[in-house]
């Protein structure tokens, strides 16, 4: 049933969240706590995530629909690929930010954030025996809704008014990627280094001193406004996909999520 599919999707999502909690032992410092505790925590994270994933796969098989199994299996593959890319990039030494444009950013975000929801929406329509056209509209809704949500999260450090310290943000977030695209790669790297007060710092983006200056620089550029426009665009495309469905309470609820 569609409810079972929703539970399976949530199990898979939770399993990957647990796996993301694995700590890189090599980067730990003495102040982080006993090494044995971290090692035990890593083992539990792996086992717990695998347990959830195994249960999800068992429940998926019980749906007895090969098309649904194919869709969700491919979504799991997309998740693995997206997370592998994130980890491989973050582990590179002296890597300030990824040298990517917004189109590549979209591809990566689809793999790590949107694929599971988009394909689950499509699978739900398959279970209800809707046409291929309706299934595609459900896929488009899930894809664009999750993309809009990710952009919204990326924008928060740049648009949220707060009297507290600078909110943490990723230099590979959408506003930063768009800022780099407008500014140029070389100028962006120079801006990162120039904004760091500690000239001997080996990794400027991880210094607390650099984030406030970079945040202000990104705010002053076109990256934030472009990210806002992109967020609205994906939201509108999600709503447009919903318009293909007949009016109902369920459709109104899905529209409110966007």
Coordinates of C-alpha atoms in Angstrom, one line a residue:
X1 CA 0.0 0.0 0.0
X2 CA 1.0 3.6 -0.3
X3 CA 1.3 3.9 3.5
X4 CA 3.7 1.0 3.6
X5 CA 5.7 2.7 0.8
X6 CA 5.8 6.0 2.9
X7 CA 7.1 4.0 5.9
X8 CA 9.8 2.3 3.7
X9 CA 10.9 5.7 2.4
X10 CA 11.2 7.1 5.9
X11 CA 13.2 4.0 7.0
X12 CA 15.6 4.4 4.1
X13 CA 16.0 8.2 4.9
X14 CA 16.6 7.5 8.6
X15 CA 19.1 4.7 7.8
X16 CA 21.2 7.1 5.7
X17 CA 21.0 9.8 8.4
X18 CA 22.3 7.3 10.9
X19 CA 25.1 6.3 8.5
X20 CA 26.0 10.0 8.1
X21 CA 26.7 10.1 11.8
X22 CA 29.8 8.0 11.4
X23 CA 32.8 9.9 12.7
X24 CA 36.2 10.1 11.0
X25 CA 38.5 8.7 13.7
X26 CA 41.5 10.2 12.0
X27 CA 40.3 13.8 12.5
X28 CA 39.5 13.4 16.2
X29 CA 41.4 15.4 18.8
X30 CA 42.0 14.5 22.5
X31 CA 39.3 17.0 23.5
X32 CA 36.6 15.1 21.5
X33 CA 36.5 12.3 24.0
X34 CA 37.8 8.7 24.4
X35 CA 38.7 7.0 21.2
X36 CA 37.0 3.8 22.3
X37 CA 33.7 5.5 22.7
X38 CA 33.9 7.0 19.2
X39 CA 34.9 3.6 17.7
X40 CA 31.9 1.9 19.5
X41 CA 29.6 4.7 18.3
X42 CA 30.8 4.2 14.7
X43 CA 30.1 0.4 14.9
X44 CA 26.6 1.1 16.3
X45 CA 25.9 3.7 13.6
X46 CA 26.9 1.2 10.9
X47 CA 24.9 -1.7 12.4
X48 CA 21.8 0.5 13.2
X49 CA 21.7 2.0 9.7
X50 CA 22.1 -1.4 8.1
X51 CA 19.3 -2.8 10.2
X52 CA 16.9 -0.1 9.2
X53 CA 17.9 -0.5 5.5
X54 CA 17.5 -4.3 5.7
X55 CA 14.0 -3.9 7.1
X56 CA 13.1 -1.3 4.5
X57 CA 14.2 -3.7 1.7
X58 CA 12.2 -6.6 3.2
X59 CA 9.1 -4.5 3.4
X60 CA 9.8 -3.3 -0.2
X61 CA 9.8 -6.8 -1.4
X62 CA 6.5 -7.5 0.3
X63 CA 4.8 -4.9 -1.8
X64 CA 5.2 -7.4 -4.7
X65 CA 5.6 -4.7 -7.4
X66 CA 8.7 -5.0 -9.5
X67 CA 8.4 -1.4 -10.8
X68 CA 8.3 0.0 -7.3
X69 CA 11.2 -2.1 -6.2
X70 CA 13.2 -0.9 -9.2
X71 CA 12.4 2.8 -8.5
X72 CA 13.3 2.6 -4.8
X73 CA 16.4 0.6 -5.4
X74 CA 17.6 3.1 -7.9
X75 CA 16.9 5.9 -5.4
X76 CA 19.1 4.1 -2.9
X77 CA 21.8 3.9 -5.5
X78 CA 21.4 7.7 -6.1
X79 CA 21.7 8.4 -2.4
X80 CA 24.9 6.3 -2.1
X81 CA 26.4 8.1 -5.1
X82 CA 25.5 11.5 -3.8
X83 CA 26.9 10.9 -0.3
X84 CA 30.0 9.3 -1.7
X85 CA 30.7 12.4 -3.8
X86 CA 30.2 14.6 -0.7
X87 CA 32.6 12.6 1.4
X88 CA 35.2 12.2 -1.3
X89 CA 35.3 16.0 -1.8
X90 CA 35.4 16.9 1.9
X91 CA 38.3 14.6 2.5
X92 CA 40.5 16.2 -0.1
X93 CA 43.4 18.1 1.5
X94 CA 43.6 21.8 0.9
X95 CA 40.2 21.8 -0.9
X96 CA 38.6 25.1 -0.2
X97 CA 35.4 24.7 -2.1
X98 CA 34.2 22.6 -5.0
X99 CA 34.9 24.1 -8.4
X100 CA 31.3 23.6 -9.6
X101 CA 28.6 25.6 -11.2
X102 CA 24.9 25.7 -10.3
X103 CA 24.0 23.0 -12.8
X104 CA 26.5 20.6 -11.3
X105 CA 25.2 21.6 -7.8
X106 CA 21.7 20.7 -8.9
X107 CA 22.8 17.3 -10.1
X108 CA 24.6 16.5 -6.8
X109 CA 21.6 17.8 -4.7
X110 CA 19.2 15.6 -6.7
X111 CA 21.3 12.5 -6.0
X112 CA 21.8 13.2 -2.3
X113 CA 18.5 15.0 -1.4
X114 CA 15.8 14.7 -4.1
X115 CA 16.0 11.3 -5.7
X116 CA 14.4 9.3 -2.9
X117 CA 11.4 11.6 -2.5
X118 CA 10.9 12.0 -6.2
X119 CA 11.0 8.3 -7.0
X120 CA 8.9 7.5 -3.9
X121 CA 6.2 9.9 -5.2
X122 CA 6.4 8.2 -8.6
X123 CA 6.2 4.7 -6.9
X124 CA 3.1 5.8 -5.0
X125 CA 1.3 6.5 -8.3
X126 CA 2.5 3.2 -9.6
X127 CA 1.0 1.4 -6.7
X128 CA -2.3 3.3 -7.3
X129 CA -2.1 2.1 -11.0
X130 CA -2.0 5.6 -12.4
X131 CA -0.7 6.3 -16.0
X132 CA 2.9 7.0 -16.9
X133 CA 2.0 10.7 -17.3
X134 CA 0.6 11.0 -13.8
X135 CA 3.6 9.1 -12.4
X136 CA 6.0 11.6 -14.1
X137 CA 4.0 14.5 -12.6
X138 CA 4.4 12.9 -9.2
X139 CA 8.1 12.5 -9.8
X140 CA 8.4 16.2 -10.8
X141 CA 6.6 17.3 -7.7
X142 CA 8.9 15.4 -5.4
X143 CA 12.0 16.5 -7.2
X144 CA 11.2 20.2 -7.3
X145 CA 9.7 20.3 -3.9
X146 CA 12.8 18.8 -2.3
X147 CA 15.1 21.1 -4.4
X148 CA 13.1 24.1 -3.2
X149 CA 13.4 22.9 0.4
X150 CA 17.2 22.4 0.1
X151 CA 17.6 25.9 -1.4
X152 CA 15.5 27.3 1.4
X153 CA 17.8 25.7 4.0
X154 CA 20.9 26.9 2.2
X155 CA 19.5 30.5 2.3
X156 CA 18.8 30.7 6.0
X157 CA 22.2 31.9 7.1
X158 CA 22.0 34.7 4.6
X159 CA 18.4 35.9 5.0
X160 CA 17.6 35.1 8.6
X161 CA 17.8 38.1 10.9
X162 CA 19.6 37.1 14.1
X163 CA 21.3 39.1 16.8
X164 CA 23.5 36.0 17.7
X165 CA 26.7 35.0 16.1
X166 CA 27.0 34.2 12.4
X167 CA 25.1 31.1 11.5
X168 CA 27.3 28.3 10.1
X169 CA 27.0 27.8 6.4
X170 CA 28.7 25.6 3.7
X171 CA 30.9 27.2 1.1
X172 CA 29.3 24.7 -1.2
X173 CA 25.7 25.9 -0.5
X174 CA 23.7 27.3 -3.3
X175 CA 24.2 31.0 -2.5
X176 CA 28.0 30.5 -2.3
X177 CA 28.1 28.4 -5.5
X178 CA 26.1 31.1 -7.4
X179 CA 28.3 33.8 -5.9
X180 CA 31.4 31.9 -7.1
X181 CA 29.8 31.6 -10.5
X182 CA 29.2 35.3 -10.8
X183 CA 32.6 36.2 -9.4
X184 CA 34.8 33.6 -11.1
X185 CA 36.7 30.8 -9.5
X186 CA 40.0 32.5 -9.1
X187 CA 38.5 35.7 -7.6
X188 CA 36.4 33.6 -5.2
X189 CA 39.4 31.7 -3.9
X190 CA 41.3 34.9 -3.5
X191 CA 38.3 36.4 -1.6
X192 CA 38.3 33.5 0.8
X193 CA 42.0 33.8 1.5
X194 CA 42.0 37.6 1.7
X195 CA 39.1 37.6 4.2
X196 CA 41.1 35.4 6.6
X197 CA 42.8 37.4 9.4
X198 CA 45.2 34.5 10.1
X199 CA 47.5 34.6 7.2
X200 CA 49.2 31.4 8.2
X201 CA 46.0 29.4 8.4
X202 CA 46.2 26.2 6.3
X203 CA 42.4 25.9 5.9
X204 CA 40.8 29.4 5.7
X205 CA 37.2 28.3 5.3
X206 CA 37.3 26.4 8.7
X207 CA 38.5 29.5 10.6
X208 CA 35.7 31.2 12.6
X209 CA 37.2 34.6 11.7
X210 CA 36.5 34.2 8.0
X211 CA 32.9 33.2 8.0
X212 CA 31.4 36.6 8.9
X213 CA 33.4 38.4 6.2
X214 CA 32.5 35.8 3.6
X215 CA 28.8 35.9 4.7
X216 CA 28.7 39.6 4.1
X217 CA 30.5 39.3 0.8
X218 CA 28.0 36.7 -0.4
X219 CA 25.1 38.9 0.8
X220 CA 26.5 41.8 -1.1
X221 CA 26.8 39.9 -4.3
X222 CA 24.2 38.3 -6.6
X223 CA 24.4 34.8 -5.1
X224 CA 21.6 35.3 -2.5
X225 CA 19.1 36.9 -4.8
X226 CA 19.7 34.3 -7.5
X227 CA 19.3 31.5 -5.0
X228 CA 16.0 33.0 -3.8
X229 CA 14.8 33.2 -7.4
X230 CA 15.9 29.6 -8.0
X231 CA 14.1 28.5 -4.8
X232 CA 10.9 30.2 -6.0
X233 CA 11.3 28.7 -9.4
X234 CA 11.5 25.1 -8.1
X235 CA 8.5 25.8 -5.8
X236 CA 6.4 27.0 -8.8
X237 CA 7.4 24.0 -10.8
X238 CA 6.3 21.7 -8.0
X239 CA 3.0 23.4 -7.8
X240 CA 2.6 23.3 -11.5
X241 CA 3.1 19.5 -11.4
X242 CA 0.3 19.3 -8.7
X243 CA -2.1 21.2 -11.0
X244 CA -2.3 18.1 -13.2
X245 CA -4.0 16.2 -10.3
X246 CA -7.7 16.7 -9.6
X247 CA -8.6 19.1 -6.8
X248 CA -8.7 17.4 -3.4
X249 CA -7.8 17.8 0.2
X250 CA -4.6 15.7 -0.4
X251 CA -3.6 18.0 -3.2
X252 CA -4.1 21.1 -1.1
X253 CA -2.0 19.6 1.7
X254 CA 0.8 18.8 -0.7
X255 CA 0.6 22.4 -2.0
X256 CA 1.0 23.7 1.5
X257 CA 4.2 21.7 2.0
X258 CA 5.8 23.7 -0.9

